mmCIF file with all atom_site columns, C-alpha atoms in Angstrom:
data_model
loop_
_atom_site.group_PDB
_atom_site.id
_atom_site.type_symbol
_atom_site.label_atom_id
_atom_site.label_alt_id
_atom_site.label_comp_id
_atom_site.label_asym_id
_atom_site.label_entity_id
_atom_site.label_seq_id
_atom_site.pdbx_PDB_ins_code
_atom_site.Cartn_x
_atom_site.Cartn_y
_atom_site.Cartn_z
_atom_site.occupancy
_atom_site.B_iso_or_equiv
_atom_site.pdbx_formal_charge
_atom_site.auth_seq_id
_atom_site.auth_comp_id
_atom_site.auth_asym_id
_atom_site.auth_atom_id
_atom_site.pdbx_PDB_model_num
ATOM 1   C CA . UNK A 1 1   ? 2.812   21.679  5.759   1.00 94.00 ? 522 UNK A CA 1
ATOM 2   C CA . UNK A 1 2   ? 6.359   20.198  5.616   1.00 97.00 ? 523 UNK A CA 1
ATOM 3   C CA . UNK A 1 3   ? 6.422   16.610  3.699   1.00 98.00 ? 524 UNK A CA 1
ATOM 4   C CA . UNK A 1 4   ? 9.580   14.285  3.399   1.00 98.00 ? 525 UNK A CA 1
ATOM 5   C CA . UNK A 1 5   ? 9.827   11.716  1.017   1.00 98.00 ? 526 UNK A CA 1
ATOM 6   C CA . UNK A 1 6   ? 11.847  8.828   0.620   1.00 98.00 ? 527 UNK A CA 1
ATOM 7   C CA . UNK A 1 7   ? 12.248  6.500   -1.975  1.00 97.00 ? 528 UNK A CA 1
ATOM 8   C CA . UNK A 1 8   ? 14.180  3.549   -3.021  1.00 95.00 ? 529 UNK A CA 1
ATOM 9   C CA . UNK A 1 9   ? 15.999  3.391   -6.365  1.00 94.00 ? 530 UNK A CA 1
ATOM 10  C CA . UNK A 1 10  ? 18.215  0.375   -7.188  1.00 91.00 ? 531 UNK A CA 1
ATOM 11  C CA . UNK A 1 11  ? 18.654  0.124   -10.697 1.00 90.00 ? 532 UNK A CA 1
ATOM 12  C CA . UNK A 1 12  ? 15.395  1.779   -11.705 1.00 91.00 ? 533 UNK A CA 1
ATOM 13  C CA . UNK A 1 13  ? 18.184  5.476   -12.560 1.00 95.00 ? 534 UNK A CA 1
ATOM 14  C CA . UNK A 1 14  ? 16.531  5.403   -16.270 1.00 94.00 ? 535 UNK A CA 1
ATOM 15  C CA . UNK A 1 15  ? 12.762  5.706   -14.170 1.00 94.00 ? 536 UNK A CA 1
ATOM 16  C CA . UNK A 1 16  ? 13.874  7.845   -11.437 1.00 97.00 ? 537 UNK A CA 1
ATOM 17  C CA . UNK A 1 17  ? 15.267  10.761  -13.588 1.00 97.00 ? 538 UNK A CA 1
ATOM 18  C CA . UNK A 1 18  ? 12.174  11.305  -15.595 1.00 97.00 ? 539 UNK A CA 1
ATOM 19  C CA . UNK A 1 19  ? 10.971  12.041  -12.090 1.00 97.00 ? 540 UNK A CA 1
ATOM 20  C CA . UNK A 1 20  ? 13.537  14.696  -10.850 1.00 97.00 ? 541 UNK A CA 1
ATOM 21  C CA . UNK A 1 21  ? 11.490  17.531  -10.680 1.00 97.00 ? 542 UNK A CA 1
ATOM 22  C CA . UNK A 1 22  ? 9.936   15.548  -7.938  1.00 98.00 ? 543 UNK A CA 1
ATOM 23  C CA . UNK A 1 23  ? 12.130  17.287  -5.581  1.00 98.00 ? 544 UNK A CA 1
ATOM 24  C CA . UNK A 1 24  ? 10.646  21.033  -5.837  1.00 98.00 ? 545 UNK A CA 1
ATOM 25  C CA . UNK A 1 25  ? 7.234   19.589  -4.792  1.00 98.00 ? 546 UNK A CA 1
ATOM 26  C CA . UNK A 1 26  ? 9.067   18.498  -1.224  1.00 98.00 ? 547 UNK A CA 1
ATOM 27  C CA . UNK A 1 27  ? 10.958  19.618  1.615   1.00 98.00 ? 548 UNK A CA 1
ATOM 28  C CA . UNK A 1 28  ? 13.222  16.818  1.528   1.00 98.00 ? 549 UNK A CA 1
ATOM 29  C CA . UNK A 1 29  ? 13.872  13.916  -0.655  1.00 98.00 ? 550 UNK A CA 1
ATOM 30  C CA . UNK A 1 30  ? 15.668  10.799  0.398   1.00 98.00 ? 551 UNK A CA 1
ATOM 31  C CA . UNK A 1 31  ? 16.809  7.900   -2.029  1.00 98.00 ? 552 UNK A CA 1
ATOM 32  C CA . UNK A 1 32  ? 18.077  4.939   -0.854  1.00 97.00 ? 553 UNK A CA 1
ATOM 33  C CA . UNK A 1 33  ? 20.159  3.256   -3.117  1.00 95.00 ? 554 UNK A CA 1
ATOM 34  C CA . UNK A 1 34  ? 22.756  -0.097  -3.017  1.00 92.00 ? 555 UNK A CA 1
ATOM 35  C CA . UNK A 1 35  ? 26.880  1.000   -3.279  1.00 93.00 ? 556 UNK A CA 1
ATOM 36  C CA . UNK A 1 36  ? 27.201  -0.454  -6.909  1.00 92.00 ? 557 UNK A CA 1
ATOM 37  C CA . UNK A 1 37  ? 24.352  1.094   -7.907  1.00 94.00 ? 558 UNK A CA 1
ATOM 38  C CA . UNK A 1 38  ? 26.691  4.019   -9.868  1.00 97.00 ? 559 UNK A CA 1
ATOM 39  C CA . UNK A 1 39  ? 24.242  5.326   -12.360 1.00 97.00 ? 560 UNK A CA 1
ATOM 40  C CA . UNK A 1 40  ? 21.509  6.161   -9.422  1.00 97.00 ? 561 UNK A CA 1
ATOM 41  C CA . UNK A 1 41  ? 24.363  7.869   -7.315  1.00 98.00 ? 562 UNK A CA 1
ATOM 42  C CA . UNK A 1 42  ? 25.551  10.127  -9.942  1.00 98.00 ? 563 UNK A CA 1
ATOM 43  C CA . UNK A 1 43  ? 21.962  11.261  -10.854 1.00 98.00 ? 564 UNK A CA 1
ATOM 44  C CA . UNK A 1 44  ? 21.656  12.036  -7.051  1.00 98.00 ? 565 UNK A CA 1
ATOM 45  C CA . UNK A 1 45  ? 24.854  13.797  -6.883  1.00 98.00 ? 566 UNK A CA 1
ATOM 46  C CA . UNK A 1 46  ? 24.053  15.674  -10.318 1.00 98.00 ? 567 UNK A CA 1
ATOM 47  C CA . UNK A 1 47  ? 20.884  17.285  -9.059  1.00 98.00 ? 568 UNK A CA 1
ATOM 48  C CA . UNK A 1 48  ? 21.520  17.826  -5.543  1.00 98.00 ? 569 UNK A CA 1
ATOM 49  C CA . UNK A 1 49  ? 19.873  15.090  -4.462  1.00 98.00 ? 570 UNK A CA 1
ATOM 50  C CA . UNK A 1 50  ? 20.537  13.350  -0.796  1.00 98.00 ? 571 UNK A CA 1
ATOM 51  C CA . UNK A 1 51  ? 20.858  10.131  -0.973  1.00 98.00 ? 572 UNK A CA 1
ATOM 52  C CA . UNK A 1 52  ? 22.420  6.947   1.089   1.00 97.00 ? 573 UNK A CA 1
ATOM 53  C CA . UNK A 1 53  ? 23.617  3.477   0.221   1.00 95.00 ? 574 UNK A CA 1
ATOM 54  C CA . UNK A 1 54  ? 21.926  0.653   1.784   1.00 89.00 ? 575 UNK A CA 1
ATOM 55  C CA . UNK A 1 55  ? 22.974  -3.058  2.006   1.00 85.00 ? 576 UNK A CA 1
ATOM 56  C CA . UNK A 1 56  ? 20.033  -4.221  3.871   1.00 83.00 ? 577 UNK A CA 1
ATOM 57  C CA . UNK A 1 57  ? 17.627  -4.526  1.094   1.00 78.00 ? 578 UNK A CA 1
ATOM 58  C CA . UNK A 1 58  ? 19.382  -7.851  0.311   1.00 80.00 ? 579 UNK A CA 1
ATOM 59  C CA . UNK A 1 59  ? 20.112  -8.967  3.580   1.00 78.00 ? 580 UNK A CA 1
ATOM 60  C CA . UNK A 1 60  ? 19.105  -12.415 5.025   1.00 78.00 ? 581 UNK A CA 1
ATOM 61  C CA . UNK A 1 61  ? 18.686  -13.856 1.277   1.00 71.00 ? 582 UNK A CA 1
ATOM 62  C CA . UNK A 1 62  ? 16.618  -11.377 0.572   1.00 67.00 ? 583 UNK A CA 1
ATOM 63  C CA . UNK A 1 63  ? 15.393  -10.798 -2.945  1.00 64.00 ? 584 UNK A CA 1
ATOM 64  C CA . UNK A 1 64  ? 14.772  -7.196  -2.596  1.00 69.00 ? 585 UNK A CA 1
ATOM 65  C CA . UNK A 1 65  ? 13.158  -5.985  0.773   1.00 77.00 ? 586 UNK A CA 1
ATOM 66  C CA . UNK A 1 66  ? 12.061  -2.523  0.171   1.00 87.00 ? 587 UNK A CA 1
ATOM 67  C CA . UNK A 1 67  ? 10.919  -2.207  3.569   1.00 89.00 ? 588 UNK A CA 1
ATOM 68  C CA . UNK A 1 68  ? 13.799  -2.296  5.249   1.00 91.00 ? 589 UNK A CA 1
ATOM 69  C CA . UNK A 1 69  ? 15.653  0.265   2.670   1.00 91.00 ? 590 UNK A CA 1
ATOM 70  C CA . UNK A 1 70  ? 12.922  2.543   3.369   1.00 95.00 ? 591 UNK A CA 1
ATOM 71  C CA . UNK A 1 71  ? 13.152  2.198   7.067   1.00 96.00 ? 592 UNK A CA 1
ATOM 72  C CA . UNK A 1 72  ? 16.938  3.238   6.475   1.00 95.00 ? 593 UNK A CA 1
ATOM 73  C CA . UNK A 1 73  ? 16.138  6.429   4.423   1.00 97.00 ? 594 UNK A CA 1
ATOM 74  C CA . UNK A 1 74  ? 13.699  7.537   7.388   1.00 98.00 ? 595 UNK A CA 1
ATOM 75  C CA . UNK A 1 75  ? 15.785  7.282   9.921   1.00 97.00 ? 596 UNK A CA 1
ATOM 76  C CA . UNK A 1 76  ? 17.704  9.999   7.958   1.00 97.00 ? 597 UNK A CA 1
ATOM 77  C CA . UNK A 1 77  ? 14.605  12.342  8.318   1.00 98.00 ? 598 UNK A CA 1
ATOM 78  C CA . UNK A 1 78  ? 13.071  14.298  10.823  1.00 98.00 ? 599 UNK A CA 1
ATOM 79  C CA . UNK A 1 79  ? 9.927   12.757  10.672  1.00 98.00 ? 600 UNK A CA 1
ATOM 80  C CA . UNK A 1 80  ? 8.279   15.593  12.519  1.00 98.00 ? 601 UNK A CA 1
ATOM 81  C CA . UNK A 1 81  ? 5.398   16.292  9.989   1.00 98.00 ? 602 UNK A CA 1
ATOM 82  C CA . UNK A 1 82  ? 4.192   14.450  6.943   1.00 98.00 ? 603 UNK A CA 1
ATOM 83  C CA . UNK A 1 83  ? 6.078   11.936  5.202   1.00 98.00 ? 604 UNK A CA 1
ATOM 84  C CA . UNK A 1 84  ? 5.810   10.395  1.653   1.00 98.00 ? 605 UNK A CA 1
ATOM 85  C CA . UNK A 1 85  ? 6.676   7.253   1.076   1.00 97.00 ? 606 UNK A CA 1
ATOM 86  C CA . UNK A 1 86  ? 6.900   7.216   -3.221  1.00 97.00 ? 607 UNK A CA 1
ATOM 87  C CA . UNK A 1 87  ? 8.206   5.446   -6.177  1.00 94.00 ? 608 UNK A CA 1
ATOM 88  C CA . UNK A 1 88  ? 11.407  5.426   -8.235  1.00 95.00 ? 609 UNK A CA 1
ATOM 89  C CA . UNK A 1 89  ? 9.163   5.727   -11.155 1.00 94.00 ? 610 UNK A CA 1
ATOM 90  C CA . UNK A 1 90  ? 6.178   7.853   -10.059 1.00 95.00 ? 611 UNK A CA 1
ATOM 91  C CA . UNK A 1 91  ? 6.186   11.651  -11.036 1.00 97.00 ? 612 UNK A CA 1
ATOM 92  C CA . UNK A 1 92  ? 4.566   14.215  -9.143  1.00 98.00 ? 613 UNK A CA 1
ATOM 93  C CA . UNK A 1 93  ? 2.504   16.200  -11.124 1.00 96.00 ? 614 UNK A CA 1
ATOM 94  C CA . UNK A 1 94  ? 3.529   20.204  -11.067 1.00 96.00 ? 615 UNK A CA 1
ATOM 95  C CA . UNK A 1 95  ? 0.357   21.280  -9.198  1.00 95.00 ? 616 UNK A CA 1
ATOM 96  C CA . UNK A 1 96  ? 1.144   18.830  -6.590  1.00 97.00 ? 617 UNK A CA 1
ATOM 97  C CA . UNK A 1 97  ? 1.436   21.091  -3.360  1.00 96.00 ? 618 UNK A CA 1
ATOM 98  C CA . UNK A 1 98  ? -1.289  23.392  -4.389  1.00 95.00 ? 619 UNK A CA 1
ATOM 99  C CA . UNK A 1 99  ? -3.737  20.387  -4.189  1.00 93.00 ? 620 UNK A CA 1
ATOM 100 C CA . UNK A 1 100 ? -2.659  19.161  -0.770  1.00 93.00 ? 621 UNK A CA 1
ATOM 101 C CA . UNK A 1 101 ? -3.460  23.061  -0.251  1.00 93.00 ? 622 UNK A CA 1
ATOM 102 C CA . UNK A 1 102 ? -6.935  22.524  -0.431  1.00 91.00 ? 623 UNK A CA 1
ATOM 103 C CA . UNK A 1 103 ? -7.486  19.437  1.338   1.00 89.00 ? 624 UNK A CA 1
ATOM 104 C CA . UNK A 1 104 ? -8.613  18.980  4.572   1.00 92.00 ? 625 UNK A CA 1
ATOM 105 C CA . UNK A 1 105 ? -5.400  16.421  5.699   1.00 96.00 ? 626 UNK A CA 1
ATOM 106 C CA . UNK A 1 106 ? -6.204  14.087  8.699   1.00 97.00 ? 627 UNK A CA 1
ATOM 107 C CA . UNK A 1 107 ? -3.335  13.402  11.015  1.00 98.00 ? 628 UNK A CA 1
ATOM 108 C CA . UNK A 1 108 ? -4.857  10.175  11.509  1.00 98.00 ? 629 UNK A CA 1
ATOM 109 C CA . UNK A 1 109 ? -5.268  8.883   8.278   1.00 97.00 ? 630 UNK A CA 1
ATOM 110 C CA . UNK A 1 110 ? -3.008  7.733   5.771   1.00 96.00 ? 631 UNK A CA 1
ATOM 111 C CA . UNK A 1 111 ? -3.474  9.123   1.942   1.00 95.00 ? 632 UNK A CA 1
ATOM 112 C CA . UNK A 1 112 ? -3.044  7.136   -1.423  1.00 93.00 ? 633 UNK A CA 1
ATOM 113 C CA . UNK A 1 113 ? -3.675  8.267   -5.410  1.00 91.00 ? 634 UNK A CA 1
ATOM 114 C CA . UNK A 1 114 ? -3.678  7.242   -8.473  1.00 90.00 ? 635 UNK A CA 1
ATOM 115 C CA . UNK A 1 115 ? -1.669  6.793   -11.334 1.00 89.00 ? 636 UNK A CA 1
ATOM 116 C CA . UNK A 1 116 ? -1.614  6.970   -15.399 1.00 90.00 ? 637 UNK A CA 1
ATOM 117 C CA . UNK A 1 117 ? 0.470   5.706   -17.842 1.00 87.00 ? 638 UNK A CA 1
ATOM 118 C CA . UNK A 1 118 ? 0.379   6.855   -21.407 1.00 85.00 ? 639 UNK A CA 1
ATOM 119 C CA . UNK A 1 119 ? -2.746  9.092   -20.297 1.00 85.00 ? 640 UNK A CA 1
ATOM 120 C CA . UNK A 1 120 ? -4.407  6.314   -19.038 1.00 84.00 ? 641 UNK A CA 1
ATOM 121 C CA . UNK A 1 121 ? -5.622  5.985   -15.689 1.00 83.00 ? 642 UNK A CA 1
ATOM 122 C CA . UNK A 1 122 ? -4.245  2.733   -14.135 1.00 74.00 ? 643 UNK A CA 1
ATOM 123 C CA . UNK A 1 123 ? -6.828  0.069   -12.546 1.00 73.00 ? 644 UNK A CA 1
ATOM 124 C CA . UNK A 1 124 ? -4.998  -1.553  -9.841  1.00 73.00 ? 645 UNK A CA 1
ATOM 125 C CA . UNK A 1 125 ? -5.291  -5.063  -10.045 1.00 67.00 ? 646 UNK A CA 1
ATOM 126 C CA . UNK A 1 126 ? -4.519  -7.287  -6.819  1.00 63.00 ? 647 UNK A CA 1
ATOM 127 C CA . UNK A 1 127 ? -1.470  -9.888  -8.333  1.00 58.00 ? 648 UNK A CA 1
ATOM 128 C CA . UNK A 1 128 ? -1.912  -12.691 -6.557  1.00 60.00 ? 649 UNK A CA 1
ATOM 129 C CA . UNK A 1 129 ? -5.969  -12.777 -7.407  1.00 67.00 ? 650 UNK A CA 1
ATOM 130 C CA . UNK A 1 130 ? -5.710  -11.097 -10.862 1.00 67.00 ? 651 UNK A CA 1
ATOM 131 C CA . UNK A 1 131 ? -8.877  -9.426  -9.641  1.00 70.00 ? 652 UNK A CA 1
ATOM 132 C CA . UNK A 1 132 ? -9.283  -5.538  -9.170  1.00 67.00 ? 653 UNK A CA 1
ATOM 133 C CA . UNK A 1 133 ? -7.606  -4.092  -5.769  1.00 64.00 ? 654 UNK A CA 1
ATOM 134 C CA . UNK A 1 134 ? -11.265 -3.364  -3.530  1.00 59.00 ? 655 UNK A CA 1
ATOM 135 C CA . UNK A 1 135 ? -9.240  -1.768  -1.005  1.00 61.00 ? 656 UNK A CA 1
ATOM 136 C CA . UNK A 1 136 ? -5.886  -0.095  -3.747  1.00 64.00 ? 657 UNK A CA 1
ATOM 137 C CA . UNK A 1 137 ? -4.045  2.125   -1.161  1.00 80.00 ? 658 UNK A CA 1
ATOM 138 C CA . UNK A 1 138 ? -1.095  0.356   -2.615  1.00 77.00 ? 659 UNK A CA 1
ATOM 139 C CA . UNK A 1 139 ? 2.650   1.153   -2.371  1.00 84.00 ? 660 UNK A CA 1
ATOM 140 C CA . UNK A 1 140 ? 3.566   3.723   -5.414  1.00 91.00 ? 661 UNK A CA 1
ATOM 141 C CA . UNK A 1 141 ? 1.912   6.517   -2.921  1.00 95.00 ? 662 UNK A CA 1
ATOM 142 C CA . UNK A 1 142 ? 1.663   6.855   0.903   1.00 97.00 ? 663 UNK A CA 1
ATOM 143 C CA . UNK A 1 143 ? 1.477   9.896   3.062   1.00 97.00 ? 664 UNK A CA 1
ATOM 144 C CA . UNK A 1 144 ? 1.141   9.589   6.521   1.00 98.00 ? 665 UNK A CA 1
ATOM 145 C CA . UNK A 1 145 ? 1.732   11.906  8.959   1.00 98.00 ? 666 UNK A CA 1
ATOM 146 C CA . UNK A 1 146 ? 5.225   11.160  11.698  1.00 98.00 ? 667 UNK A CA 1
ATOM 147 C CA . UNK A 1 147 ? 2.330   11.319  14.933  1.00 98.00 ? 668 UNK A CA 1
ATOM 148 C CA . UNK A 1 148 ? 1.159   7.936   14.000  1.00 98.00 ? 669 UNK A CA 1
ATOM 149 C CA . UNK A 1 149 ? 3.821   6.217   12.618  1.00 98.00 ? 670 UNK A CA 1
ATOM 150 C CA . UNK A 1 150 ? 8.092   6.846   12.126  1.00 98.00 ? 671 UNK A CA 1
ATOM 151 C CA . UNK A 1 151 ? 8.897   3.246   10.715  1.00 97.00 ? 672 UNK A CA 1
ATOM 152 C CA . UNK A 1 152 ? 7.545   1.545   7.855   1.00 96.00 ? 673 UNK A CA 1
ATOM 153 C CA . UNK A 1 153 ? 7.278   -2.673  7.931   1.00 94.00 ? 674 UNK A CA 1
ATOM 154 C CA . UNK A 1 154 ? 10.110  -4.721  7.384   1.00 90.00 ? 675 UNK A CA 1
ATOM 155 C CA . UNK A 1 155 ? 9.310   -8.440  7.245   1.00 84.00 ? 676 UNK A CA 1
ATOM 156 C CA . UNK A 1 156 ? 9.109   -9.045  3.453   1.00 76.00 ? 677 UNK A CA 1
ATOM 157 C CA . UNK A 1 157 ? 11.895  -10.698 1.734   1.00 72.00 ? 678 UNK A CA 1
ATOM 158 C CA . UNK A 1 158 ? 10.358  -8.681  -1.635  1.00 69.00 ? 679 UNK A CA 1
ATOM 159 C CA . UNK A 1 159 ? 8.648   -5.694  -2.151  1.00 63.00 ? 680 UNK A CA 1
ATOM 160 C CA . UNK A 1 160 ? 5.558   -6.556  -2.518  1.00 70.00 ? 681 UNK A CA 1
ATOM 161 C CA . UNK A 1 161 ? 4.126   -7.008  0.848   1.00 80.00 ? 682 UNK A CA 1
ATOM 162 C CA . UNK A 1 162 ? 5.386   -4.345  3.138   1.00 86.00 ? 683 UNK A CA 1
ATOM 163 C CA . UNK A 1 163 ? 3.579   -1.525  1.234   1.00 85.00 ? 684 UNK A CA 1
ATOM 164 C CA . UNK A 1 164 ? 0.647   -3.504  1.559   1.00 85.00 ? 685 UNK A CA 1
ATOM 165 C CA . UNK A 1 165 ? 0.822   -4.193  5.299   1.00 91.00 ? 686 UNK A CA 1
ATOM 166 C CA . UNK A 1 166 ? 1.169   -0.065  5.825   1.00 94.00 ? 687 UNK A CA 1
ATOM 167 C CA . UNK A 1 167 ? -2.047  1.010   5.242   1.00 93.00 ? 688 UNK A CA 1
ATOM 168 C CA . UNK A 1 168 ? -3.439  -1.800  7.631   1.00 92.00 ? 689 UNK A CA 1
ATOM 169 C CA . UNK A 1 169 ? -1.998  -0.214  10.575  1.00 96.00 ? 690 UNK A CA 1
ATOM 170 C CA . UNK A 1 170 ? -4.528  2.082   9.779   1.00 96.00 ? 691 UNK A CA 1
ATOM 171 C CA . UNK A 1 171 ? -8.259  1.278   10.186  1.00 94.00 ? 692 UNK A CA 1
ATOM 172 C CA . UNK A 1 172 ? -10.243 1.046   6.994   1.00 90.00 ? 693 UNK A CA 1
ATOM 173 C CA . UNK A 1 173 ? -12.419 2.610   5.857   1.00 89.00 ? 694 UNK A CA 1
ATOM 174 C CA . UNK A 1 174 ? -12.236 5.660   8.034   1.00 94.00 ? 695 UNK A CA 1
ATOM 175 C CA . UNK A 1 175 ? -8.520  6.069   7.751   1.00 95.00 ? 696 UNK A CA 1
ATOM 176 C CA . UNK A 1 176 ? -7.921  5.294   4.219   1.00 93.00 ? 697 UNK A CA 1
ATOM 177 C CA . UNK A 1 177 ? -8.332  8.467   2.288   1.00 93.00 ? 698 UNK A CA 1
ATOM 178 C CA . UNK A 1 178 ? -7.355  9.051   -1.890  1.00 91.00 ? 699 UNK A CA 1
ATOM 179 C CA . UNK A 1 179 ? -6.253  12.539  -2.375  1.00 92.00 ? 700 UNK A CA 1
ATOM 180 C CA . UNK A 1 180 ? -7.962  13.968  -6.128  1.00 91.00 ? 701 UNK A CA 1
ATOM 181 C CA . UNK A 1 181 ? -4.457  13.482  -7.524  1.00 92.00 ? 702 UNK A CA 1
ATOM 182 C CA . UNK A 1 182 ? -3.130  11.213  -10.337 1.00 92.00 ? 703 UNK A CA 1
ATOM 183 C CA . UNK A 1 183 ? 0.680   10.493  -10.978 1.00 94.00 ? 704 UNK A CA 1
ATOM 184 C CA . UNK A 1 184 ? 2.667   9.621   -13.990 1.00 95.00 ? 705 UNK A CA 1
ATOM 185 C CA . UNK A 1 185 ? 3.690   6.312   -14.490 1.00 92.00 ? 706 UNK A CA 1
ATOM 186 C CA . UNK A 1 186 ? 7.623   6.514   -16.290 1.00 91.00 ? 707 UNK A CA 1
ATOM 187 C CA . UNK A 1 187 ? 8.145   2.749   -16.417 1.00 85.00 ? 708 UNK A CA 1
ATOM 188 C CA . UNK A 1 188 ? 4.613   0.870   -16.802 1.00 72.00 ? 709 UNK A CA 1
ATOM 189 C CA . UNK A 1 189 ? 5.071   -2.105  -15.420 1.00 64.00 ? 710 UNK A CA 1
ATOM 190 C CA . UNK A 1 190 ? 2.909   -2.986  -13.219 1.00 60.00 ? 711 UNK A CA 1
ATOM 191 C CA . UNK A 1 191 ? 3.766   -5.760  -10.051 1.00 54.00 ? 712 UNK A CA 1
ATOM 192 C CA . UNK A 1 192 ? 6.759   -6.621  -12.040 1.00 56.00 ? 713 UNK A CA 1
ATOM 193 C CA . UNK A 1 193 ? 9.207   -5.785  -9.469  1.00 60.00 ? 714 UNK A CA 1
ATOM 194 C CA . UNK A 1 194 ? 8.715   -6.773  -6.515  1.00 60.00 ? 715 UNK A CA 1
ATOM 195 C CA . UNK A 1 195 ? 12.479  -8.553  -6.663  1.00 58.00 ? 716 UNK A CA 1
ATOM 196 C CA . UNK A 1 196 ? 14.067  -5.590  -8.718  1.00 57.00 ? 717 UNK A CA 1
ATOM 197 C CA . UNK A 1 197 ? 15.501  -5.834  -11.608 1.00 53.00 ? 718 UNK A CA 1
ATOM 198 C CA . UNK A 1 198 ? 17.992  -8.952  -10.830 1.00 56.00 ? 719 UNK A CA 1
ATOM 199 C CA . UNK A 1 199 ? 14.814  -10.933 -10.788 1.00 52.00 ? 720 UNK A CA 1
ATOM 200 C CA . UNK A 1 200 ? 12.187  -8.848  -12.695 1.00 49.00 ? 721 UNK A CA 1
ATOM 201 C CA . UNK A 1 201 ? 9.279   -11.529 -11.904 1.00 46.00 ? 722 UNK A CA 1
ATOM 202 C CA . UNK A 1 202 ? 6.095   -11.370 -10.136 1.00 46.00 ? 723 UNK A CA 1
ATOM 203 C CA . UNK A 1 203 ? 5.818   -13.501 -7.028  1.00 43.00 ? 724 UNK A CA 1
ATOM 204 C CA . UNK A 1 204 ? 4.022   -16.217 -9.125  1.00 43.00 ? 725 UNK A CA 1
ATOM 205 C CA . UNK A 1 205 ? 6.600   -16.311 -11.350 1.00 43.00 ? 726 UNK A CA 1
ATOM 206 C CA . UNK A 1 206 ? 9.367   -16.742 -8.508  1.00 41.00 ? 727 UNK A CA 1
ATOM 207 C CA . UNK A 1 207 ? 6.929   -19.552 -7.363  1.00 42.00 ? 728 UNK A CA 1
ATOM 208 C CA . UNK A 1 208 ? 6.368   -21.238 -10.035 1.00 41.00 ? 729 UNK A CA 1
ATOM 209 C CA . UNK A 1 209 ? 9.782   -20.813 -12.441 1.00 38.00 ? 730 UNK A CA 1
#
């Protein structure tokens, strides 16, 4: 089972290095980064990690649309088995491969998890309702495999409504499948940035400030 991965990291470098190790549980690792972002381009360069500058993210006005940056790092990939779309600041744990191992993996499903922070398992709460996610195959986590789909969407200005609009090209309930595997959480902030850190605010926030 070959998996690629791609993730964007602008200005998250502090999050994404307690995360390196990420690398040895893949067969290739993208990040997709912005050309001033230094600090994220020498941690990619100091562990041998590929990576590529986008200019996209903020295109358009844009506050910071992920979707687009990811589409950017994919088209770098093969795509010709599984791919992971992950986090700047969401670590693998180290038995990561050995339980996709022993799962039965659907081609035509997509496949979420969860996530702790501080040892505690994260309840993933919708942002807009303040109400608990009934259907949390949200963006910190998505494998898919290439035969369904090689793009990701690209119509948010932000980040926090492409991820979401992923797992609805898939039909739920009977394509939405949660792997037994929880993730560490290096930042812990939750739905805090969807605009990156030049904005750091929620949508509401953006709304209403």
């Amino acid at each position: 089972m070959k998996i690629e991965a791609v993730t964007v990291c602008i200005d998250y470098s502090d999050c994404l290095s307690r995360c390196i190790q990420n690398k040895d549980y893949v067969d290739e690792w993208i990040i997709v980064t912005h050309p001033r972002d230094d600090r994220t381009i020498q941690l990619c360069i100091d562990n041998d990690i590929r990576y590529i500058e986008s200019e996209r993210i903020y295109n358009n006005g844009a506050y910071f649309a992920k979707g687009k940056a990811i589409n950017e790092g994919l088209l770098r990939l093969a795509k010709d088995d599984w791919i992971l779309h992950i986090d700047a600041d969401q670590k693998l744990p180290s038995n990561f491969r050995d339980i996709i191992s022993t799962q039965d993996m659907d081609k035509e499903c997509i496949y979420g998890a969860a996530r702790q922070y501080d040892g505690k398992l994260r309840v993933e709460i919708n942002p807009s309702t303040g109400e608990v996610h009934q259907r949390p195959l949200v963006g910190f986590f998505q494998l898919w495999h290439s035969s369904k789909f090689t793009d990701y969407p690209e119509k948010s200005k932000h980040a926090g409504d492409d991820d979401q609009d992923m797992p609805l090209r898939f039909n739920y309930p009977e394509q939405w499948k949660y792997l037994d595997l929880v993730l560490e959480d290096t930042s812990g902030e939750f739905c805090m940035n969807w605009y990156g850190r030049k904005f750091h605010k929620r949508l509401s926030a953006i709304r209403n400030g």
